[in-house]
């Protein structure tokens, strides 16, 4: 192979690799964005459930200082 043909083959190989890398980066970026949206959704759900749990616990269970003593005292 001549020097110019060798150089052209190397450039073509590099262009192919760059093209593949760009495609991979785009795919990973899309997946990352999807994961971030899913995490935000889960955070909102956890906050909602945390609030609900606080309401349930707060309304059904009294603090020990608020408890009335048993009748035998």
PDB file of N, CA, C and O in Angstrom:
ATOM      1  N   UNK A   1       0.835  -1.168   0.000  1.00  0.00           N
ATOM      2  CA  UNK A   1       0.000   0.000   0.000  1.00  0.00           C
ATOM      3  C   UNK A   1       0.884   1.236   0.000  1.00  0.00           C
ATOM      4  O   UNK A   1       1.896   1.301   0.673  1.00  0.00           O
ATOM      5  N   UNK A   2       0.469   2.213  -0.723  1.00  0.00           N
ATOM      6  CA  UNK A   2       1.250   3.450  -0.748  1.00  0.00           C
ATOM      7  C   UNK A   2       0.940   4.271   0.497  1.00  0.00           C
ATOM      8  O   UNK A   2      -0.011   4.007   1.220  1.00  0.00           O
ATOM      9  N   UNK A   3       1.755   5.235   0.715  1.00  0.00           N
ATOM     10  CA  UNK A   3       1.625   6.078   1.890  1.00  0.00           C
ATOM     11  C   UNK A   3       0.287   6.812   1.913  1.00  0.00           C
ATOM     12  O   UNK A   3      -0.344   6.920   2.951  1.00  0.00           O
ATOM     13  N   UNK A   4      -0.160   7.323   0.773  1.00  0.00           N
ATOM     14  CA  UNK A   4      -1.435   8.060   0.723  1.00  0.00           C
ATOM     15  C   UNK A   4      -2.615   7.112   0.928  1.00  0.00           C
ATOM     16  O   UNK A   4      -3.604   7.478   1.561  1.00  0.00           O
ATOM     17  N   UNK A   5      -2.514   5.893   0.400  1.00  0.00           N
ATOM     18  CA  UNK A   5      -3.591   4.919   0.608  1.00  0.00           C
ATOM     19  C   UNK A   5      -3.660   4.497   2.079  1.00  0.00           C
ATOM     20  O   UNK A   5      -4.747   4.340   2.638  1.00  0.00           O
ATOM     21  N   UNK A   6      -2.501   4.332   2.687  1.00  0.00           N
ATOM     22  CA  UNK A   6      -2.446   3.974   4.097  1.00  0.00           C
ATOM     23  C   UNK A   6      -3.053   5.090   4.953  1.00  0.00           C
ATOM     24  O   UNK A   6      -3.825   4.837   5.872  1.00  0.00           O
ATOM     25  N   UNK A   7      -2.696   6.324   4.620  1.00  0.00           N
ATOM     26  CA  UNK A   7      -3.220   7.472   5.348  1.00  0.00           C
ATOM     27  C   UNK A   7      -4.739   7.583   5.169  1.00  0.00           C
ATOM     28  O   UNK A   7      -5.474   7.834   6.134  1.00  0.00           O
ATOM     29  N   UNK A   8      -5.199   7.360   3.954  1.00  0.00           N
ATOM     30  CA  UNK A   8      -6.643   7.424   3.679  1.00  0.00           C
ATOM     31  C   UNK A   8      -7.390   6.322   4.441  1.00  0.00           C
ATOM     32  O   UNK A   8      -8.468   6.563   4.993  1.00  0.00           O
ATOM     33  N   UNK A   9      -6.818   5.136   4.519  1.00  0.00           N
ATOM     34  CA  UNK A   9      -7.444   4.034   5.256  1.00  0.00           C
ATOM     35  C   UNK A   9      -7.512   4.362   6.751  1.00  0.00           C
ATOM     36  O   UNK A   9      -8.523   4.089   7.410  1.00  0.00           O
ATOM     37  N   UNK A  10      -6.460   4.950   7.278  1.00  0.00           N
ATOM     38  CA  UNK A  10      -6.446   5.317   8.690  1.00  0.00           C
ATOM     39  C   UNK A  10      -7.476   6.406   8.984  1.00  0.00           C
ATOM     40  O   UNK A  10      -8.170   6.366  10.003  1.00  0.00           O
ATOM     41  N   UNK A  11      -7.589   7.370   8.092  1.00  0.00           N
ATOM     42  CA  UNK A  11      -8.576   8.442   8.268  1.00  0.00           C
ATOM     43  C   UNK A  11      -9.983   7.860   8.210  1.00  0.00           C
ATOM     44  O   UNK A  11     -10.840   8.208   9.024  1.00  0.00           O
ATOM     45  N   UNK A  12     -10.227   6.970   7.289  1.00  0.00           N
ATOM     46  CA  UNK A  12     -11.543   6.329   7.175  1.00  0.00           C
ATOM     47  C   UNK A  12     -11.863   5.547   8.438  1.00  0.00           C
ATOM     48  O   UNK A  12     -12.987   5.603   8.957  1.00  0.00           O
ATOM     49  N   UNK A  13     -10.889   4.840   8.958  1.00  0.00           N
ATOM     50  CA  UNK A  13     -11.095   4.082  10.195  1.00  0.00           C
ATOM     51  C   UNK A  13     -11.411   5.021  11.358  1.00  0.00           C
ATOM     52  O   UNK A  13     -12.321   4.759  12.159  1.00  0.00           O
ATOM     53  N   UNK A  14     -10.684   6.127  11.459  1.00  0.00           N
ATOM     54  CA  UNK A  14     -10.946   7.100  12.519  1.00  0.00           C
ATOM     55  C   UNK A  14     -12.329   7.731  12.380  1.00  0.00           C
ATOM     56  O   UNK A  14     -13.030   7.935  13.374  1.00  0.00           O
ATOM     57  N   UNK A  15     -12.728   8.047  11.152  1.00  0.00           N
ATOM     58  CA  UNK A  15     -14.058   8.613  10.925  1.00  0.00           C
ATOM     59  C   UNK A  15     -15.148   7.623  11.336  1.00  0.00           C
ATOM     60  O   UNK A  15     -16.163   8.012  11.918  1.00  0.00           O
ATOM     61  N   UNK A  16     -14.918   6.350  11.053  1.00  0.00           N
ATOM     62  CA  UNK A  16     -15.877   5.316  11.436  1.00  0.00           C
ATOM     63  C   UNK A  16     -15.981   5.233  12.953  1.00  0.00           C
ATOM     64  O   UNK A  16     -17.078   5.154  13.512  1.00  0.00           O
ATOM     65  N   UNK A  17     -14.849   5.251  13.621  1.00  0.00           N
ATOM     66  CA  UNK A  17     -14.852   5.188  15.082  1.00  0.00           C
ATOM     67  C   UNK A  17     -15.532   6.406  15.696  1.00  0.00           C
ATOM     68  O   UNK A  17     -16.304   6.284  16.649  1.00  0.00           O
ATOM     69  N   UNK A  18     -15.258   7.583  15.158  1.00  0.00           N
ATOM     70  CA  UNK A  18     -15.880   8.809  15.671  1.00  0.00           C
ATOM     71  C   UNK A  18     -17.393   8.747  15.475  1.00  0.00           C
ATOM     72  O   UNK A  18     -18.161   9.111  16.368  1.00  0.00           O
ATOM     73  N   UNK A  19     -17.810   8.271  14.330  1.00  0.00           N
ATOM     74  CA  UNK A  19     -19.240   8.150  14.054  1.00  0.00           C
ATOM     75  C   UNK A  19     -19.903   7.191  15.050  1.00  0.00           C
ATOM     76  O   UNK A  19     -20.969   7.486  15.599  1.00  0.00           O
ATOM     77  N   UNK A  20     -19.281   6.073  15.296  1.00  0.00           N
ATOM     78  CA  UNK A  20     -19.801   5.103  16.258  1.00  0.00           C
ATOM     79  C   UNK A  20     -19.834   5.704  17.663  1.00  0.00           C
ATOM     80  O   UNK A  20     -20.812   5.551  18.404  1.00  0.00           O
ATOM     81  N   UNK A  21     -18.769   6.417  18.036  1.00  0.00           N
ATOM     82  CA  UNK A  21     -18.710   7.050  19.354  1.00  0.00           C
ATOM     83  C   UNK A  21     -19.814   8.097  19.514  1.00  0.00           C
ATOM     84  O   UNK A  21     -20.436   8.195  20.574  1.00  0.00           O
ATOM     85  N   UNK A  22     -20.056   8.894  18.482  1.00  0.00           N
ATOM     86  CA  UNK A  22     -21.118   9.899  18.549  1.00  0.00           C
ATOM     87  C   UNK A  22     -22.479   9.234  18.744  1.00  0.00           C
ATOM     88  O   UNK A  22     -23.294   9.701  19.545  1.00  0.00           O
ATOM     89  N   UNK A  23     -22.720   8.158  18.031  1.00  0.00           N
ATOM     90  CA  UNK A  23     -23.977   7.420  18.170  1.00  0.00           C
ATOM     91  C   UNK A  23     -24.119   6.876  19.596  1.00  0.00           C
ATOM     92  O   UNK A  23     -25.177   7.002  20.220  1.00  0.00           O
ATOM     93  N   UNK A  24     -23.040   6.307  20.123  1.00  0.00           N
ATOM     94  CA  UNK A  24     -23.070   5.748  21.476  1.00  0.00           C
ATOM     95  C   UNK A  24     -23.327   6.831  22.508  1.00  0.00           C
ATOM     96  O   UNK A  24     -24.121   6.644  23.437  1.00  0.00           O
ATOM     97  N   UNK A  25     -22.695   7.980  22.349  1.00  0.00           N
ATOM     98  CA  UNK A  25     -22.887   9.094  23.276  1.00  0.00           C
ATOM     99  C   UNK A  25     -24.336   9.567  23.237  1.00  0.00           C
ATOM    100  O   UNK A  25     -24.936   9.850  24.285  1.00  0.00           O
ATOM    101  N   UNK A  26     -24.923   9.660  22.063  1.00  0.00           N
ATOM    102  CA  UNK A  26     -26.329  10.060  21.944  1.00  0.00           C
ATOM    103  C   UNK A  26     -27.245   9.065  22.656  1.00  0.00           C
ATOM    104  O   UNK A  26     -28.186   9.459  23.350  1.00  0.00           O
ATOM    105  N   UNK A  27     -26.972   7.780  22.481  1.00  0.00           N
ATOM    106  CA  UNK A  27     -27.780   6.751  23.138  1.00  0.00           C
ATOM    107  C   UNK A  27     -27.649   6.841  24.659  1.00  0.00           C
ATOM    108  O   UNK A  27     -28.643   6.773  25.383  1.00  0.00           O
ATOM    109  N   UNK A  28     -26.438   6.991  25.139  1.00  0.00           N
ATOM    110  CA  UNK A  28     -26.213   7.090  26.582  1.00  0.00           C
ATOM    111  C   UNK A  28     -26.841   8.357  27.160  1.00  0.00           C
ATOM    112  O   UNK A  28     -27.389   8.338  28.266  1.00  0.00           O
ATOM    113  N   UNK A  29     -26.778   9.438  26.424  1.00  0.00           N
ATOM    114  CA  UNK A  29     -27.381  10.688  26.874  1.00  0.00           C
ATOM    115  C   UNK A  29     -28.895  10.537  27.007  1.00  0.00           C
ATOM    116  O   UNK A  29     -29.491  11.002  27.983  1.00  0.00           O
ATOM    117  N   UNK A  30     -29.510   9.875  26.050  1.00  0.00           N
ATOM    118  CA  UNK A  30     -30.951   9.618  26.119  1.00  0.00           C
ATOM    119  C   UNK A  30     -31.313   8.749  27.310  1.00  0.00           C
ATOM    120  O   UNK A  30     -32.300   9.003  28.010  1.00  0.00           O
ATOM    121  N   UNK A  31     -30.522   7.725  27.550  1.00  0.00           N
ATOM    122  CA  UNK A  31     -30.769   6.847  28.699  1.00  0.00           C
ATOM    123  C   UNK A  31     -30.590   7.599  30.012  1.00  0.00           C
ATOM    124  O   UNK A  31     -31.358   7.414  30.950  1.00  0.00           O
ATOM    125  N   UNK A  32     -29.575   8.448  30.078  1.00  0.00           N
ATOM    126  CA  UNK A  32     -29.340   9.231  31.286  1.00  0.00           C
ATOM    127  C   UNK A  32     -30.517  10.166  31.560  1.00  0.00           C
ATOM    128  O   UNK A  32     -30.983  10.276  32.694  1.00  0.00           O
ATOM    129  N   UNK A  33     -31.011  10.823  30.535  1.00  0.00           N
ATOM    130  CA  UNK A  33     -32.159  11.718  30.696  1.00  0.00           C
ATOM    131  C   UNK A  33     -33.375  10.932  31.177  1.00  0.00           C
ATOM    132  O   UNK A  33     -34.111  11.380  32.063  1.00  0.00           O
ATOM    133  N   UNK A  34     -33.583   9.756  30.623  1.00  0.00           N
ATOM    134  CA  UNK A  34     -34.697   8.905  31.035  1.00  0.00           C
ATOM    135  C   UNK A  34     -34.564   8.490  32.487  1.00  0.00           C
ATOM    136  O   UNK A  34     -35.539   8.525  33.257  1.00  0.00           O
ATOM    137  N   UNK A  35     -33.361   8.121  32.897  1.00  0.00           N
ATOM    138  CA  UNK A  35     -33.114   7.723  34.286  1.00  0.00           C
ATOM    139  C   UNK A  35     -33.345   8.893  35.236  1.00  0.00           C
ATOM    140  O   UNK A  35     -33.905   8.716  36.313  1.00  0.00           O
ATOM    141  N   UNK A  36     -32.930  10.084  34.848  1.00  0.00           N
ATOM    142  CA  UNK A  36     -33.118  11.253  35.698  1.00  0.00           C
ATOM    143  C   UNK A  36     -34.603  11.560  35.871  1.00  0.00           C
ATOM    144  O   UNK A  36     -35.041  11.889  36.978  1.00  0.00           O
ATOM    145  N   UNK A  37     -35.380  11.452  34.806  1.00  0.00           N
ATOM    146  CA  UNK A  37     -36.822  11.680  34.915  1.00  0.00           C
ATOM    147  C   UNK A  37     -37.465  10.639  35.820  1.00  0.00           C
ATOM    148  O   UNK A  37     -38.321  10.962  36.648  1.00  0.00           O
ATOM    149  N   UNK A  38     -37.049   9.399  35.697  1.00  0.00           N
ATOM    150  CA  UNK A  38     -37.578   8.329  36.539  1.00  0.00           C
ATOM    151  C   UNK A  38     -37.222   8.570  38.007  1.00  0.00           C
ATOM    152  O   UNK A  38     -38.060   8.374  38.899  1.00  0.00           O
ATOM    153  N   UNK A  39     -36.007   9.022  38.275  1.00  0.00           N
ATOM    154  CA  UNK A  39     -35.599   9.307  39.656  1.00  0.00           C
ATOM    155  C   UNK A  39     -36.412  10.458  40.241  1.00  0.00           C
ATOM    156  O   UNK A  39     -36.819  10.415  41.410  1.00  0.00           O
ATOM    157  N   UNK A  40     -36.670  11.487  39.444  1.00  0.00           N
ATOM    158  CA  UNK A  40     -37.480  12.609  39.923  1.00  0.00           C
ATOM    159  C   UNK A  40     -38.901  12.144  40.242  1.00  0.00           C
ATOM    160  O   UNK A  40     -39.475  12.552  41.250  1.00  0.00           O
ATOM    161  N   UNK A  41     -39.436  11.283  39.413  1.00  0.00           N
ATOM    162  CA  UNK A  41     -40.776  10.736  39.662  1.00  0.00           C
ATOM    163  C   UNK A  41     -40.779   9.940  40.970  1.00  0.00           C
ATOM    164  O   UNK A  41     -41.698  10.082  41.793  1.00  0.00           O
ATOM    165  N   UNK A  42     -39.767   9.126  41.175  1.00  0.00           N
ATOM    166  CA  UNK A  42     -39.686   8.332  42.402  1.00  0.00           C
ATOM    167  C   UNK A  42     -39.530   9.223  43.629  1.00  0.00           C
ATOM    168  O   UNK A  42     -40.118   8.946  44.682  1.00  0.00           O
ATOM    169  N   UNK A  43     -38.756  10.291  43.512  1.00  0.00           N
ATOM    170  CA  UNK A  43     -38.594  11.221  44.629  1.00  0.00           C
ATOM    171  C   UNK A  43     -39.929  11.855  44.998  1.00  0.00           C
ATOM    172  O   UNK A  43     -40.244  11.993  46.189  1.00  0.00           O
ATOM    173  N   UNK A  44     -40.703  12.267  43.986  1.00  0.00           N
ATOM    174  CA  UNK A  44     -42.016  12.846  44.261  1.00  0.00           C
ATOM    175  C   UNK A  44     -42.916  11.830  44.952  1.00  0.00           C
ATOM    176  O   UNK A  44     -43.629  12.168  45.902  1.00  0.00           O
ATOM    177  N   UNK A  45     -42.885  10.590  44.484  1.00  0.00           N
ATOM    178  CA  UNK A  45     -43.708   9.547  45.093  1.00  0.00           C
ATOM    179  C   UNK A  45     -43.279   9.277  46.537  1.00  0.00           C
ATOM    180  O   UNK A  45     -44.129   9.096  47.412  1.00  0.00           O
ATOM    181  N   UNK A  46     -41.986   9.269  46.794  1.00  0.00           N
ATOM    182  CA  UNK A  46     -41.497   9.033  48.156  1.00  0.00           C
ATOM    183  C   UNK A  46     -41.933  10.182  49.073  1.00  0.00           C
ATOM    184  O   UNK A  46     -42.370   9.946  50.197  1.00  0.00           O
ATOM    185  N   UNK A  47     -41.827  11.437  48.577  1.00  0.00           N
ATOM    186  CA  UNK A  47     -42.266  12.562  49.393  1.00  0.00           C
ATOM    187  C   UNK A  47     -43.755  12.455  49.708  1.00  0.00           C
ATOM    188  O   UNK A  47     -44.186  12.702  50.833  1.00  0.00           O
ATOM    189  N   UNK A  48     -44.545  12.084  48.708  1.00  0.00           N
ATOM    190  CA  UNK A  48     -45.986  11.919  48.893  1.00  0.00           C
ATOM    191  C   UNK A  48     -46.276  10.832  49.931  1.00  0.00           C
ATOM    192  O   UNK A  48     -47.057  11.037  50.858  1.00  0.00           O
ATOM    193  N   UNK A  49     -45.635   9.684  49.777  1.00  0.00           N
ATOM    194  CA  UNK A  49     -45.846   8.583  50.712  1.00  0.00           C
ATOM    195  C   UNK A  49     -45.350   8.936  52.114  1.00  0.00           C
ATOM    196  O   UNK A  49     -45.971   8.551  53.111  1.00  0.00           O
ATOM    197  N   UNK A  50     -44.264   9.670  52.196  1.00  0.00           N
ATOM    198  CA  UNK A  50     -43.748  10.099  53.492  1.00  0.00           C
ATOM    199  C   UNK A  50     -44.776  10.986  54.198  1.00  0.00           C
ATOM    200  O   UNK A  50     -45.037  10.825  55.395  1.00  0.00           O
ATOM    201  N   UNK A  51     -45.372  11.895  53.451  1.00  0.00           N
ATOM    202  CA  UNK A  51     -46.405  12.756  54.015  1.00  0.00           C
ATOM    203  C   UNK A  51     -47.610  11.957  54.481  1.00  0.00           C
ATOM    204  O   UNK A  51     -48.163  12.205  55.560  1.00  0.00           O
ATOM    205  N   UNK A  52     -48.025  11.007  53.659  1.00  0.00           N
ATOM    206  CA  UNK A  52     -49.162  10.155  54.032  1.00  0.00           C
ATOM    207  C   UNK A  52     -48.838   9.358  55.285  1.00  0.00           C
ATOM    208  O   UNK A  52     -49.677   9.215  56.174  1.00  0.00           O
ATOM    209  N   UNK A  53     -47.641   8.817  55.367  1.00  0.00           N
ATOM    210  CA  UNK A  53     -47.243   8.017  56.519  1.00  0.00           C
ATOM    211  C   UNK A  53     -47.211   8.873  57.788  1.00  0.00           C
ATOM    212  O   UNK A  53     -47.649   8.431  58.847  1.00  0.00           O
ATOM    213  N   UNK A  54     -46.708  10.096  57.675  1.00  0.00           N
ATOM    214  CA  UNK A  54     -46.699  10.987  58.825  1.00  0.00           C
ATOM    215  C   UNK A  54     -48.118  11.265  59.300  1.00  0.00           C
ATOM    216  O   UNK A  54     -48.376  11.309  60.501  1.00  0.00           O
ATOM    217  N   UNK A  55     -49.057  11.447  58.373  1.00  0.00           N
ATOM    218  CA  UNK A  55     -50.450  11.687  58.740  1.00  0.00           C
ATOM    219  C   UNK A  55     -51.041  10.485  59.458  1.00  0.00           C
ATOM    220  O   UNK A  55     -51.738  10.627  60.455  1.00  0.00           O
ATOM    221  N   UNK A  56     -50.766   9.293  58.966  1.00  0.00           N
ATOM    222  CA  UNK A  56     -51.310   8.078  59.564  1.00  0.00           C
ATOM    223  C   UNK A  56     -50.718   7.861  60.949  1.00  0.00           C
ATOM    224  O   UNK A  56     -51.430   7.616  61.911  1.00  0.00           O
ATOM    225  N   UNK A  57     -49.418   7.961  61.077  1.00  0.00           N
ATOM    226  CA  UNK A  57     -48.757   7.737  62.351  1.00  0.00           C
ATOM    227  C   UNK A  57     -49.172   8.809  63.349  1.00  0.00           C
ATOM    228  O   UNK A  57     -49.458   8.523  64.504  1.00  0.00           O
ATOM    229  N   UNK A  58     -49.238  10.051  62.911  1.00  0.00           N
ATOM    230  CA  UNK A  58     -49.587  11.147  63.801  1.00  0.00           C
ATOM    231  C   UNK A  58     -51.012  11.055  64.323  1.00  0.00           C
ATOM    232  O   UNK A  58     -51.291  11.442  65.450  1.00  0.00           O
ATOM    233  N   UNK A  59     -51.919  10.520  63.551  1.00  0.00           N
ATOM    234  CA  UNK A  59     -53.312  10.498  63.985  1.00  0.00           C
ATOM    235  C   UNK A  59     -53.668   9.255  64.775  1.00  0.00           C
ATOM    236  O   UNK A  59     -54.619   9.278  65.542  1.00  0.00           O
ATOM    237  N   UNK A  60     -52.943   8.181  64.657  1.00  0.00           N
ATOM    238  CA  UNK A  60     -53.299   6.931  65.318  1.00  0.00           C
ATOM    239  C   UNK A  60     -52.490   6.632  66.572  1.00  0.00           C
ATOM    240  O   UNK A  60     -52.923   5.847  67.404  1.00  0.00           O
ATOM    241  N   UNK A  61     -51.349   7.198  66.717  1.00  0.00           N
ATOM    242  CA  UNK A  61     -50.478   6.854  67.833  1.00  0.00           C
ATOM    243  C   UNK A  61     -50.151   8.128  68.602  1.00  0.00           C
ATOM    244  O   UNK A  61     -49.633   9.087  68.050  1.00  0.00           O
ATOM    245  N   UNK A  62     -50.444   8.125  69.897  1.00  0.00           N
ATOM    246  CA  UNK A  62     -50.135   9.282  70.724  1.00  0.00           C
ATOM    247  C   UNK A  62     -48.719   9.157  71.269  1.00  0.00           C
ATOM    248  O   UNK A  62     -48.194   8.054  71.437  1.00  0.00           O
ATOM    249  N   UNK A  63     -48.146  10.284  71.561  1.00  0.00           N
ATOM    250  CA  UNK A  63     -46.827  10.287  72.184  1.00  0.00           C
ATOM    251  C   UNK A  63     -46.952   9.754  73.607  1.00  0.00           C
ATOM    252  O   UNK A  63     -48.003   9.897  74.241  1.00  0.00           O
ATOM    253  N   UNK A  64     -45.910   9.147  74.160  1.00  0.00           N
ATOM    254  CA  UNK A  64     -45.989   8.633  75.537  1.00  0.00           C
ATOM    255  C   UNK A  64     -46.392   9.710  76.547  1.00  0.00           C
ATOM    256  O   UNK A  64     -47.127   9.440  77.490  1.00  0.00           O
ATOM    257  N   UNK A  65     -45.953  10.953  76.339  1.00  0.00           N
ATOM    258  CA  UNK A  65     -46.314  12.029  77.268  1.00  0.00           C
ATOM    259  C   UNK A  65     -47.788  12.397  77.166  1.00  0.00           C
ATOM    260  O   UNK A  65     -48.357  12.963  78.090  1.00  0.00           O
ATOM    261  N   UNK A  66     -48.421  12.098  76.052  1.00  0.00           N
ATOM    262  CA  UNK A  66     -49.834  12.419  75.845  1.00  0.00           C
ATOM    263  C   UNK A  66     -50.765  11.281  76.275  1.00  0.00           C
ATOM    264  O   UNK A  66     -51.974  11.475  76.359  1.00  0.00           O
ATOM    265  N   UNK A  67     -50.213  10.124  76.525  1.00  0.00           N
ATOM    266  CA  UNK A  67     -51.033   8.967  76.918  1.00  0.00           C
ATOM    267  C   UNK A  67     -51.625   9.174  78.296  1.00  0.00           C
ATOM    268  O   UNK A  67     -50.970   9.663  79.207  1.00  0.00           O
ATOM    269  N   UNK A  68     -52.869   8.783  78.466  1.00  0.00           N
ATOM    270  CA  UNK A  68     -53.467   8.805  79.797  1.00  0.00           C
ATOM    271  C   UNK A  68     -53.011   7.580  80.549  1.00  0.00           C
ATOM    272  O   UNK A  68     -52.810   6.511  79.950  1.00  0.00           O
ATOM    273  N   UNK A  69     -52.837   7.690  81.830  1.00  0.00           N
ATOM    274  CA  UNK A  69     -52.373   6.523  82.582  1.00  0.00           C
ATOM    275  C   UNK A  69     -53.448   5.427  82.609  1.00  0.00           C
ATOM    276  O   UNK A  69     -54.633   5.715  82.476  1.00  0.00           O
ATOM    277  N   UNK A  70     -53.031   4.196  82.729  1.00  0.00           N
ATOM    278  CA  UNK A  70     -54.004   3.112  82.786  1.00  0.00           C
ATOM    279  C   UNK A  70     -54.911   3.273  84.012  1.00  0.00           C
ATOM    280  O   UNK A  70     -54.560   3.930  84.985  1.00  0.00           O
ATOM    281  N   UNK A  71     -56.101   2.658  83.997  1.00  0.00           N
ATOM    282  CA  UNK A  71     -57.077   2.848  85.070  1.00  0.00           C
ATOM    283  C   UNK A  71     -56.611   2.356  86.431  1.00  0.00           C
ATOM    284  O   UNK A  71     -57.119   2.815  87.452  1.00  0.00           O
ATOM    285  N   UNK A  72     -55.678   1.453  86.522  1.00  0.00           N
ATOM    286  CA  UNK A  72     -55.272   0.919  87.827  1.00  0.00           C
ATOM    287  C   UNK A  72     -54.341   1.846  88.586  1.00  0.00           C
ATOM    288  O   UNK A  72     -53.915   1.526  89.689  1.00  0.00           O
ATOM    289  N   UNK A  73     -53.986   3.046  88.044  1.00  0.00           N
ATOM    290  CA  UNK A  73     -53.130   3.981  88.769  1.00  0.00           C
ATOM    291  C   UNK A  73     -53.953   4.892  89.640  1.00  0.00           C
ATOM    292  O   UNK A  73     -54.870   5.484  89.425  1.00  0.00           O
TER     293      UNK A  73
END
